[in-house]
mmCIF file of C-alpha atoms in Angstrom:
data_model
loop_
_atom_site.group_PDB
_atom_site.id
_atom_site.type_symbol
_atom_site.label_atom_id
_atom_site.label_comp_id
_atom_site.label_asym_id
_atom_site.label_seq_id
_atom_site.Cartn_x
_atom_site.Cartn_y
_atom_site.Cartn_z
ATOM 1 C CA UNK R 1 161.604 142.758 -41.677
ATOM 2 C CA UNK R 2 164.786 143.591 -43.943
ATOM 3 C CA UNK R 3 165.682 147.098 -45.812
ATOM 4 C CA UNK R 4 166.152 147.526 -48.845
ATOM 5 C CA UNK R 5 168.605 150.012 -49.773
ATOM 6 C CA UNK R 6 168.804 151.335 -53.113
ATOM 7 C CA UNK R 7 171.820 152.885 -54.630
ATOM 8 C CA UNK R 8 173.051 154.288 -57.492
ATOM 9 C CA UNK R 9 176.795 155.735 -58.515
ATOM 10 C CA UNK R 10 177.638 157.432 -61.492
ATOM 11 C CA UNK R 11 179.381 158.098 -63.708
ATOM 12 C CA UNK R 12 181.459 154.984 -64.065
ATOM 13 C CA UNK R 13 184.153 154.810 -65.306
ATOM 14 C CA UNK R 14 184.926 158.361 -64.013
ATOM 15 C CA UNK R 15 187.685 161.025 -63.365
ATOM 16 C CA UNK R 16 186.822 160.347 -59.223
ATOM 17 C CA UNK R 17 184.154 163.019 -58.717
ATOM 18 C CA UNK R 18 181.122 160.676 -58.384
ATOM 19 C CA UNK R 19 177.248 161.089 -57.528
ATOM 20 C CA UNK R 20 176.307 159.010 -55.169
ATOM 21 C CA UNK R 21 172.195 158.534 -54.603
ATOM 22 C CA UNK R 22 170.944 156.333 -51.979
ATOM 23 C CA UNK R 23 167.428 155.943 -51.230
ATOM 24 C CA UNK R 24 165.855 153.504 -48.344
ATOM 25 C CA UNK R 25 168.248 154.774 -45.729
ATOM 26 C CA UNK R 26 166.706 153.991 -41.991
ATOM 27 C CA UNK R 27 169.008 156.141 -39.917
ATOM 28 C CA UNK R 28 170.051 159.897 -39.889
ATOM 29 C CA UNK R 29 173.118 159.136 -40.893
ATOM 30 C CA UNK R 30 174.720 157.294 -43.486
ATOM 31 C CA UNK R 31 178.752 156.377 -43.990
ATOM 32 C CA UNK R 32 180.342 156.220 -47.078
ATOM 33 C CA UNK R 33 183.804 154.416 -47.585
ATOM 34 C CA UNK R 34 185.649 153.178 -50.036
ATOM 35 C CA UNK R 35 188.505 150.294 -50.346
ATOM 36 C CA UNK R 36 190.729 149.848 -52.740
ATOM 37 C CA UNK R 37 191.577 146.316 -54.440
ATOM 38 C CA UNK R 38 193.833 145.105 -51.305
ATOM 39 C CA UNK R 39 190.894 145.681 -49.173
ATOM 40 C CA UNK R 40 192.735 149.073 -47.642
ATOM 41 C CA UNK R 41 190.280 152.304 -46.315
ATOM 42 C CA UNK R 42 190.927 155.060 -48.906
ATOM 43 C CA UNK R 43 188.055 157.019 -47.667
ATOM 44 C CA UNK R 44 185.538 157.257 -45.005
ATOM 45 C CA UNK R 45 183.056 160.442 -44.413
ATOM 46 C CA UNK R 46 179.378 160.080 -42.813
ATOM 47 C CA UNK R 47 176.924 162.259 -44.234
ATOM 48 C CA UNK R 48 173.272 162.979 -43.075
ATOM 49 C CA UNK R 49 170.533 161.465 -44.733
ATOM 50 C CA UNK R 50 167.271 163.504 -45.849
ATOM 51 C CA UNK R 51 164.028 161.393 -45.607
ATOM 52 C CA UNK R 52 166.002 158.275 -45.333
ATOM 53 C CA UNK R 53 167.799 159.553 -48.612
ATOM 54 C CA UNK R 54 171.495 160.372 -49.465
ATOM 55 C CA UNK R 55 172.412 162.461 -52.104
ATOM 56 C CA UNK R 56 175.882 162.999 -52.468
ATOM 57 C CA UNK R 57 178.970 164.432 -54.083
ATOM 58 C CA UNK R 58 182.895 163.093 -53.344
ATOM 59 C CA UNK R 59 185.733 163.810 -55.033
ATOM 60 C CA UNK R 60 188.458 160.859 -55.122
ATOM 61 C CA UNK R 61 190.273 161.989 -58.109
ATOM 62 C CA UNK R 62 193.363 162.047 -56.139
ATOM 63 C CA UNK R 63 193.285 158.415 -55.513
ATOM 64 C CA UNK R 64 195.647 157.101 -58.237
ATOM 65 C CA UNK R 65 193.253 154.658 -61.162
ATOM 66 C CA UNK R 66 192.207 151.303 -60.105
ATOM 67 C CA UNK R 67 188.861 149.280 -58.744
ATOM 68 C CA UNK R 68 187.693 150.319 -55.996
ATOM 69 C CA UNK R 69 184.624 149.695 -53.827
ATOM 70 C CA UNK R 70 181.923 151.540 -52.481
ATOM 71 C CA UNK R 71 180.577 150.650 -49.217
ATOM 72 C CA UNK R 72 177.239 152.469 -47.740
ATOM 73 C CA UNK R 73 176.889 151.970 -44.098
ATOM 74 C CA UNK R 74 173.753 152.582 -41.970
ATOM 75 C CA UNK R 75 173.608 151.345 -38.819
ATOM 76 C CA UNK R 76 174.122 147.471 -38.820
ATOM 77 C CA UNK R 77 173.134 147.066 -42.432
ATOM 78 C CA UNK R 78 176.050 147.875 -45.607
ATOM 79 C CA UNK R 79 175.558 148.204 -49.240
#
């Protein structure tokens, strides 16, 4: 069977400090990056995850404004 992962980022549009909630999580470990719009790492940190649960704070303020994508990685599976 498949995962579901469940996520949720706010607030957006933001200053860069964002919330991150993920829920569904199947490993103790969960890594968070981010690309920017040429498809470049701008950040990469792997938290652990509580009862298959992330809750999370980062701080990307210093990143200067643009899109930018947020990846969740567990194991083989991304969201």
């Amino acid at each position: 069977g498949s995962a579901e992962v469940y996520t949720i980022i706010y607030p957006n549009p933001s200053t860069g400090i964002y919330q991150i909630s993920a829920s569904g999580l199947m490993l103790e470990q969960a890594e968070v990056i981010i690309v920017n719009a040429l498809g470049e790492q701008v950040f990469n940190q792997v938290y652990a995850t509580t009862a298959n649960n992330l809750e999370t704070t980062i701080d990307i303020g210093h990143l200067p404004k643009g899109m930018y994508i947020l990846q969740i990685r567990c194991g083989n599976i991304v969201d």
